[in-house]
Short mmCIF file of C-alpha atoms in Angstrom, two decimals:
data_model
loop_
_atom_site.label_atom_id
_atom_site.label_comp_id
_atom_site.label_asym_id
_atom_site.label_seq_id
_atom_site.Cartn_x
_atom_site.Cartn_y
_atom_site.Cartn_z
CA UNK A 19 -3.66 -0.75 -0.49
CA UNK A 20 -4.10 0.69 2.96
CA UNK A 21 -6.70 3.29 3.68
CA UNK A 22 -5.76 6.85 4.50
CA UNK A 23 -7.05 6.30 8.02
CA UNK A 24 -4.58 3.45 8.64
CA UNK A 25 -1.72 5.54 7.28
CA UNK A 26 -2.79 8.39 9.55
CA UNK A 27 -2.80 6.01 12.53
CA UNK A 28 0.73 4.83 11.75
CA UNK A 29 1.97 8.40 11.51
CA UNK A 30 0.39 9.25 14.84
CA UNK A 31 2.03 6.19 16.41
CA UNK A 32 5.42 7.55 15.38
CA UNK A 33 4.71 10.72 17.32
CA UNK A 34 3.60 9.05 20.57
CA UNK A 35 4.42 10.58 23.86
CA UNK A 36 8.00 10.21 25.09
CA UNK A 37 8.79 7.70 27.77
CA UNK A 38 10.96 8.56 30.69
CA UNK A 39 13.77 6.69 32.32
CA UNK A 40 13.00 4.78 35.50
CA UNK A 41 14.83 6.50 38.36
CA UNK A 42 17.88 4.65 39.53
CA UNK A 43 17.55 2.98 42.86
CA UNK A 44 21.22 3.67 43.54
CA UNK A 45 22.03 6.11 46.29
CA UNK A 46 22.45 9.68 45.08
CA UNK A 47 24.90 12.26 46.35
CA UNK A 48 24.29 16.00 46.67
CA UNK A 49 26.99 18.65 46.60
CA UNK A 50 26.55 19.35 50.32
CA UNK A 51 26.99 15.69 51.20
CA UNK A 52 30.09 15.32 49.04
CA UNK A 53 31.68 18.43 50.56
CA UNK A 54 30.87 17.25 54.08
CA UNK A 55 32.58 13.95 53.38
CA UNK A 56 35.56 15.78 51.86
CA UNK A 57 36.00 17.95 54.95
CA UNK A 58 35.79 14.93 57.25
CA UNK A 59 37.72 12.22 55.41
CA UNK A 60 39.86 13.71 52.65
CA UNK A 61 43.52 12.70 53.15
CA UNK A 62 44.62 15.85 51.31
CA UNK A 63 42.72 18.05 53.76
CA UNK A 64 44.08 16.06 56.70
CA UNK A 65 47.65 16.49 55.43
CA UNK A 66 47.11 20.23 55.03
CA UNK A 67 45.85 20.56 58.61
CA UNK A 68 48.75 18.46 59.92
CA UNK A 69 51.19 21.11 58.72
CA UNK A 70 49.79 23.46 61.34
CA UNK A 71 50.93 21.18 64.17
CA UNK A 72 54.37 20.89 62.58
CA UNK A 73 54.71 24.67 62.39
CA UNK A 74 53.50 25.13 65.97
CA UNK A 75 56.01 22.60 67.32
CA UNK A 76 58.87 24.12 65.32
CA UNK A 77 58.09 27.70 66.38
CA UNK A 78 57.58 26.73 70.02
CA UNK A 79 60.92 24.90 70.07
CA UNK A 80 62.80 28.07 69.16
CA UNK A 81 61.31 29.86 72.16
CA UNK A 82 62.60 27.44 74.79
CA UNK A 83 65.32 28.31 77.27
CA UNK A 84 68.67 26.63 76.84
CA UNK A 85 69.31 23.57 78.98
CA UNK A 86 71.69 23.82 81.94
CA UNK A 87 74.78 21.63 81.92
CA UNK A 88 76.54 19.66 84.65
CA UNK A 89 80.17 18.65 84.69
CA UNK A 90 82.39 16.54 86.92
CA UNK A 91 86.18 16.49 86.85
CA UNK A 92 88.88 14.95 88.98
CA UNK A 93 92.58 15.75 89.25
CA UNK A 94 94.95 13.04 90.40
CA UNK A 95 97.44 15.47 91.90
CA UNK A 96 96.09 16.43 95.28
CA UNK A 97 92.93 14.37 94.77
CA UNK A 98 90.84 17.35 93.66
CA UNK A 99 87.22 16.92 92.46
CA UNK A 100 84.93 19.48 90.82
CA UNK A 101 81.10 19.31 90.66
CA UNK A 102 79.84 22.20 88.51
CA UNK A 103 76.60 23.34 86.83
CA UNK A 104 76.36 26.00 84.10
CA UNK A 105 73.42 28.00 82.75
CA UNK A 106 73.16 30.77 80.17
CA UNK A 107 71.21 33.72 81.56
CA UNK A 108 68.66 34.97 78.94
CA UNK A 109 68.93 38.61 79.93
CA UNK A 110 68.51 40.13 76.46
CA UNK A 111 64.82 39.19 76.06
CA UNK A 112 65.51 37.31 72.83
CA UNK A 113 63.65 34.19 73.98
CA UNK A 114 60.58 36.22 74.90
CA UNK A 115 60.47 37.79 71.43
CA UNK A 116 60.76 34.38 69.78
CA UNK A 117 57.83 33.20 71.90
CA UNK A 118 55.77 36.11 70.60
CA UNK A 119 56.54 34.92 67.05
CA UNK A 120 54.81 31.57 67.68
CA UNK A 121 51.29 32.98 67.21
CA UNK A 122 51.90 34.60 63.79
CA UNK A 123 53.82 31.52 62.64
CA UNK A 124 50.86 29.30 63.48
CA UNK A 125 48.46 31.85 61.99
CA UNK A 126 50.35 31.81 58.70
CA UNK A 127 50.33 28.00 58.65
CA UNK A 128 46.58 27.96 59.32
CA UNK A 129 45.95 30.42 56.50
CA UNK A 130 48.09 28.40 54.09
CA UNK A 131 46.22 25.23 55.04
CA UNK A 132 42.88 26.98 54.50
CA UNK A 133 44.03 28.15 51.06
CA UNK A 134 45.07 24.65 50.06
CA UNK A 135 41.86 23.08 51.36
CA UNK A 136 39.78 25.70 49.52
CA UNK A 137 41.65 24.90 46.30
CA UNK A 138 41.03 21.17 46.77
CA UNK A 139 37.39 21.83 47.64
CA UNK A 140 37.03 23.76 44.38
CA UNK A 141 38.39 20.81 42.41
CA UNK A 142 35.88 18.51 44.11
CA UNK A 143 33.01 20.83 43.18
CA UNK A 144 34.15 21.13 39.57
CA UNK A 145 34.31 17.35 39.25
CA UNK A 146 30.88 17.03 40.89
CA UNK A 147 29.15 19.37 38.46
CA UNK A 148 30.94 17.95 35.45
CA UNK A 149 29.62 14.54 36.44
CA UNK A 150 26.15 16.01 36.96
CA UNK A 151 26.17 17.59 33.49
CA UNK A 152 27.31 14.34 31.92
CA UNK A 153 24.51 12.50 33.72
CA UNK A 154 22.00 14.93 32.23
CA UNK A 155 23.48 14.45 28.78
CA UNK A 156 23.25 10.69 29.27
CA UNK A 157 19.57 10.99 30.15
CA UNK A 158 18.92 13.03 27.00
CA UNK A 159 20.65 10.40 24.87
CA UNK A 160 18.78 7.55 26.57
CA UNK A 161 15.45 9.26 25.97
CA UNK A 162 16.36 9.89 22.33
CA UNK A 163 17.29 6.25 21.79
CA UNK A 164 14.00 5.12 23.28
CA UNK A 165 12.11 7.49 20.97
CA UNK A 166 14.02 6.28 17.92
CA UNK A 167 13.53 2.64 18.84
CA UNK A 168 9.78 3.19 19.04
CA UNK A 169 9.83 4.86 15.63
CA UNK A 170 11.89 2.02 14.18
CA UNK A 171 9.43 -0.51 15.58
CA UNK A 172 6.57 1.26 13.79
CA UNK A 173 8.58 1.63 10.58
CA UNK A 174 9.49 -2.06 10.65
CA UNK A 175 5.83 -2.96 11.02
CA UNK A 176 4.89 -0.70 8.10
CA UNK A 177 7.71 -2.16 6.02
CA UNK A 178 6.52 -5.67 6.76
CA UNK A 179 3.02 -4.73 5.67
CA UNK A 180 4.38 -3.29 2.44
CA UNK A 181 3.51 0.31 3.26
CA UNK A 182 6.80 1.64 4.56
CA UNK A 183 10.20 2.12 3.01
CA UNK A 184 13.31 0.15 3.95
CA UNK A 185 15.31 3.34 3.49
CA UNK A 186 13.29 5.09 6.23
CA UNK A 187 13.98 2.32 8.72
CA UNK A 188 17.69 2.09 7.86
CA UNK A 189 18.07 5.85 8.17
CA UNK A 190 16.61 5.87 11.68
CA UNK A 191 18.73 2.86 12.66
CA UNK A 192 21.79 4.71 11.40
CA UNK A 193 20.88 7.62 13.64
CA UNK A 194 20.80 5.29 16.66
CA UNK A 195 24.33 4.09 15.83
CA UNK A 196 25.60 7.67 15.99
CA UNK A 197 23.82 8.32 19.26
CA UNK A 198 25.22 5.15 20.84
CA UNK A 199 28.74 6.27 19.92
CA UNK A 200 28.06 9.63 21.53
CA UNK A 201 26.64 7.78 24.53
CA UNK A 202 29.86 5.77 24.91
CA UNK A 203 31.94 8.97 24.83
CA UNK A 204 29.75 10.52 27.51
CA UNK A 205 30.12 7.41 29.68
CA UNK A 206 33.92 7.61 29.38
CA UNK A 207 33.88 11.29 30.35
CA UNK A 208 31.61 10.46 33.29
CA UNK A 209 34.09 7.86 34.49
CA UNK A 210 36.89 10.43 34.35
CA UNK A 211 34.88 13.02 36.28
CA UNK A 212 33.89 10.44 38.90
CA UNK A 213 37.50 9.28 39.29
CA UNK A 214 38.65 12.86 39.73
CA UNK A 215 36.11 13.42 42.51
CA UNK A 216 36.99 10.15 44.24
CA UNK A 217 40.66 11.20 44.45
CA UNK A 218 39.59 13.27 47.46
CA UNK A 219 37.05 10.81 48.93
CA UNK A 220 38.68 7.58 50.11
CA UNK A 221 36.66 4.38 50.45
CA UNK A 222 33.65 5.94 48.74
CA UNK A 223 31.48 4.75 45.87
CA UNK A 224 29.39 7.32 44.04
CA UNK A 225 26.98 5.95 41.47
CA UNK A 226 24.91 9.06 40.87
CA UNK A 227 24.91 12.72 41.87
CA UNK A 228 22.01 15.14 41.94
CA UNK A 229 21.61 18.89 42.01
CA UNK A 230 20.93 21.97 39.91
CA UNK A 231 23.56 22.74 37.30
CA UNK A 232 22.62 26.33 36.58
CA UNK A 233 23.31 28.61 39.61
CA UNK A 234 20.41 30.89 40.48
CA UNK A 235 21.96 33.13 43.16
CA UNK A 236 22.29 36.89 42.73
CA UNK A 237 25.71 38.46 42.37
CA UNK A 238 26.93 41.55 44.22
CA UNK A 239 28.65 44.29 42.27
CA UNK A 240 32.25 43.88 41.15
CA UNK A 241 33.54 46.47 43.63
CA UNK A 242 31.96 44.61 46.54
CA UNK A 243 33.33 41.29 45.28
CA UNK A 244 36.84 42.75 45.11
CA UNK A 245 36.57 44.03 48.67
CA UNK A 246 35.35 40.66 49.92
CA UNK A 247 38.10 38.81 48.05
CA UNK A 248 40.94 40.94 49.44
CA UNK A 249 39.56 40.44 52.95
CA UNK A 250 38.93 36.70 52.65
CA UNK A 251 41.78 35.28 50.58
CA UNK A 252 43.80 33.04 52.88
CA UNK A 253 47.02 33.64 50.94
CA UNK A 254 46.90 37.36 51.77
CA UNK A 255 46.26 36.61 55.44
CA UNK A 256 49.20 34.19 55.40
CA UNK A 257 51.50 36.89 54.02
CA UNK A 258 50.34 39.35 56.67
CA UNK A 259 51.04 36.82 59.43
CA UNK A 260 54.44 36.00 57.94
CA UNK A 261 55.30 39.71 57.91
CA UNK A 262 54.58 39.93 61.65
CA UNK A 263 56.68 36.83 62.30
CA UNK A 264 59.62 38.16 60.29
CA UNK A 265 59.58 41.50 62.12
CA UNK A 266 59.67 39.72 65.48
CA UNK A 267 62.44 37.38 64.36
CA UNK A 268 64.44 40.35 63.07
CA UNK A 269 64.01 42.06 66.43
CA UNK A 270 65.17 38.89 68.17
CA UNK A 271 68.18 38.62 65.86
CA UNK A 272 69.12 42.20 66.73
CA UNK A 273 69.45 41.17 70.38
CA UNK A 274 72.41 38.96 69.44
CA UNK A 275 74.61 42.07 69.71
CA UNK A 276 74.18 41.91 73.47
CA UNK A 277 76.06 39.16 75.32
CA UNK A 278 74.26 36.67 77.50
CA UNK A 279 76.49 35.65 80.42
CA UNK A 280 77.04 32.04 81.38
CA UNK A 281 76.81 31.51 85.14
CA UNK A 282 78.68 28.57 86.69
CA UNK A 283 78.64 27.29 90.24
CA UNK A 284 79.42 24.13 92.09
CA UNK A 285 81.42 22.29 94.73
CA UNK A 286 85.15 21.67 94.98
CA UNK A 287 86.61 18.89 97.10
CA UNK A 288 90.36 18.73 97.60
CA UNK A 289 92.82 16.79 99.75
CA UNK A 290 95.07 19.08 101.86
CA UNK A 291 97.95 18.48 104.31
CA UNK A 292 97.51 19.92 107.79
CA UNK A 293 100.69 21.25 109.53
CA UNK A 294 98.82 23.23 112.16
CA UNK A 295 99.44 20.84 115.06
CA UNK A 296 103.24 20.97 114.90
CA UNK A 297 103.39 17.29 114.48
CA UNK A 298 103.67 15.09 111.45
CA UNK A 299 101.57 16.44 108.58
CA UNK A 300 98.07 15.02 108.38
CA UNK A 301 96.15 14.66 105.06
CA UNK A 302 92.46 15.53 105.13
CA UNK A 303 89.68 16.47 102.69
CA UNK A 304 88.07 19.91 102.53
CA UNK A 305 85.12 21.14 100.47
CA UNK A 306 84.16 24.60 99.23
CA UNK A 307 81.81 26.39 96.91
CA UNK A 308 83.04 27.41 93.46
CA UNK A 309 81.51 30.23 91.39
CA UNK A 310 82.26 31.70 87.99
CA UNK A 311 80.80 33.77 85.19
CA UNK A 312 81.62 33.80 81.48
CA UNK A 313 80.68 36.76 79.29
CA UNK A 314 80.90 36.27 75.49
CA UNK A 315 82.31 39.20 73.55
CA UNK A 316 80.24 39.76 70.36
CA UNK A 317 83.08 41.27 68.42
CA UNK A 318 82.58 39.43 65.10
CA UNK A 319 79.11 37.91 65.01
CA UNK A 320 76.56 40.37 66.35
CA UNK A 321 73.63 38.91 64.41
CA UNK A 322 74.07 41.38 61.57
CA UNK A 323 73.84 38.66 58.92
CA UNK A 324 70.55 37.30 60.28
CA UNK A 325 69.13 40.81 60.61
CA UNK A 326 70.00 41.57 56.98
CA UNK A 327 68.55 38.27 55.78
CA UNK A 328 65.26 38.82 57.59
CA UNK A 329 65.08 42.38 56.29
CA UNK A 330 65.50 41.16 52.72
CA UNK A 331 62.88 38.49 53.34
CA UNK A 332 60.43 41.16 54.48
CA UNK A 333 61.07 43.15 51.30
CA UNK A 334 60.44 40.06 49.20
CA UNK A 335 57.29 39.24 51.15
CA UNK A 336 55.91 42.75 50.70
CA UNK A 337 56.46 42.54 46.94
CA UNK A 338 54.79 39.13 46.89
CA UNK A 339 51.79 40.48 48.80
CA UNK A 340 51.34 43.37 46.36
CA UNK A 341 51.60 40.97 43.41
CA UNK A 342 49.09 38.63 45.06
CA UNK A 343 46.59 41.44 45.60
CA UNK A 344 46.92 42.46 41.95
CA UNK A 345 46.47 38.84 40.90
CA UNK A 346 43.35 38.47 43.07
CA UNK A 347 41.81 41.62 41.57
CA UNK A 348 42.49 40.37 38.04
CA UNK A 349 41.16 36.88 38.79
CA UNK A 350 37.96 38.14 40.41
CA UNK A 351 37.29 40.67 37.64
CA UNK A 352 37.92 38.07 34.93
CA UNK A 353 35.75 35.43 36.61
CA UNK A 354 32.99 37.99 37.19
CA UNK A 355 32.91 39.00 33.52
CA UNK A 356 33.01 35.37 32.40
CA UNK A 357 30.09 34.46 34.64
CA UNK A 358 28.11 37.50 33.47
CA UNK A 359 28.64 36.60 29.79
CA UNK A 360 27.72 32.96 30.31
CA UNK A 361 24.56 33.90 32.16
CA UNK A 362 23.62 36.22 29.33
CA UNK A 363 24.28 33.45 26.81
CA UNK A 364 22.09 30.85 28.50
CA UNK A 365 19.28 33.34 29.19
CA UNK A 366 19.32 34.47 25.56
CA UNK A 367 19.38 30.89 24.31
CA UNK A 368 16.42 29.89 26.46
CA UNK A 369 14.46 32.97 25.50
CA UNK A 370 15.08 32.83 21.75
CA UNK A 371 15.12 29.08 21.20
CA UNK A 372 12.58 27.78 23.67
CA UNK A 373 9.39 28.84 21.89
CA UNK A 374 10.83 28.34 18.42
CA UNK A 375 11.88 24.81 19.27
CA UNK A 376 8.37 23.88 20.38
CA UNK A 377 6.85 25.59 17.35
CA UNK A 378 9.19 23.73 15.01
CA UNK A 379 8.21 20.43 16.60
CA UNK A 380 4.50 21.22 16.20
CA UNK A 381 4.96 22.18 12.55
CA UNK A 382 6.97 19.02 11.81
CA UNK A 383 4.40 16.82 13.54
CA UNK A 384 1.52 18.40 11.60
CA UNK A 385 3.35 18.25 8.28
CA UNK A 386 4.28 14.60 8.77
CA UNK A 387 0.75 13.65 9.81
CA UNK A 388 -0.64 15.32 6.70
CA UNK A 389 1.97 13.74 4.43
CA UNK A 390 3.56 17.06 3.45
CA UNK A 391 7.05 16.03 4.67
CA UNK A 392 8.93 12.77 4.82
CA UNK A 393 10.57 10.82 7.59
CA UNK A 394 13.93 12.57 7.16
CA UNK A 395 12.48 15.99 7.90
CA UNK A 396 10.96 14.61 11.08
CA UNK A 397 14.30 13.04 11.98
CA UNK A 398 15.98 16.42 11.59
CA UNK A 399 13.53 17.94 14.04
CA UNK A 400 14.23 15.19 16.59
CA UNK A 401 17.96 15.79 16.12
CA UNK A 402 17.60 19.54 16.58
CA UNK A 403 15.65 18.99 19.78
CA UNK A 404 18.35 16.69 21.13
CA UNK A 405 21.05 19.18 20.21
CA UNK A 406 19.20 22.04 21.87
CA UNK A 407 18.72 20.03 25.08
CA UNK A 408 22.41 19.18 25.16
CA UNK A 409 23.35 22.77 24.41
CA UNK A 410 21.29 23.94 27.37
CA UNK A 411 23.12 21.44 29.58
CA UNK A 412 26.45 22.65 28.20
CA UNK A 413 25.59 26.30 28.81
CA UNK A 414 24.33 25.54 32.31
CA UNK A 415 27.47 23.58 33.12
CA UNK A 416 29.65 26.41 31.84
CA UNK A 417 27.75 28.91 33.97
CA UNK A 418 28.15 26.73 37.06
CA UNK A 419 31.88 26.32 36.43
CA UNK A 420 32.24 30.09 36.02
CA UNK A 421 30.46 30.55 39.36
CA UNK A 422 32.82 28.09 41.04
CA UNK A 423 35.85 29.77 39.48
CA UNK A 424 34.65 33.11 40.85
CA UNK A 425 34.42 31.59 44.33
CA UNK A 426 37.88 30.06 43.86
CA UNK A 427 39.27 33.53 43.08
CA UNK A 428 37.46 35.08 46.05
CA UNK A 429 38.47 32.43 48.57
CA UNK A 430 34.91 32.23 49.88
CA UNK A 431 31.34 31.59 48.75
CA UNK A 432 29.62 34.37 46.84
CA UNK A 433 27.00 36.14 48.96
CA UNK A 434 24.88 39.16 48.22
#
């Protein structure tokens, strides 16, 4: 039989201090670094910005003057030749109005590109913090496995010496099997989160990310957040710019009721017969200037269809802007309440569970050392500690995602 002192030593060995994982030598990525790379290299962001140049070229093309034309004709009878140039005179000011519409057209395209890039940036951030939370969960599982393996080593030694129970060792080994399955699921989820983030970061390898999951910044009041959101949302700015563009285009379409004359001028060369000398007629060539003007008569198409279409488009755009403002208010209010509730949940969990968790561990350690409880009770305490650590990670991740969703709804970063 073993002495009580040897049994006490074995029990204390089971409760040795926890070991920690050796930090990975792989390069780590912070949120700021990932977002910097996204802004510089993301093909989605580049495609969004390229739309601005397309819009600028299209709008500028509609504000160009019409090209002049040149014609040449020849008549066999009398050997007559015509050299003529024609040009439409833009006297109605329609071209000038279309040129004014270039700036709001480009402004709307820039706002739409900003909105799309902000949406993509939000997806990158969500994937980043999901990966960070999964990394933390992986570290908790790794530490738990190391603790259980140390316990199993001690139990195996006790079993070999005839002091321990085979059941105790098998029960702890069974616990490791469950944790390894959970570990595999976490690894698969980490791969998905990493792949999602790399969709926006070409030619990039990210082994590990680092940062703080739980946001610590202070929030302004809801009224201030709503004011900031309505002023900063790119979609609202895009609608405002589009409204200016449509009003200018409608004004330009109204000028179609006024005709723009077509001015023509050139040179005419013709062969003539000269009888002025009283002798036999003499054929010679004479040249002269030709001039003409053509005035269209807008009797059927006076631009009324285009004016009506642009007016209806303005009505639709105004309704869309009001709906968008209502949607922004609802999104910001909902995200604000969600973030507030999640912050309350994690603060309450830390406050109520933190001390009790440590007290429970101390009680279990003391009871096991004194032989008042068995190995299963101690295993339950280890399991509860692992679950509480993972729950804290889950609550912190949910709080961070709620913060990001609030910034998505606002169209800007949250500032006090």
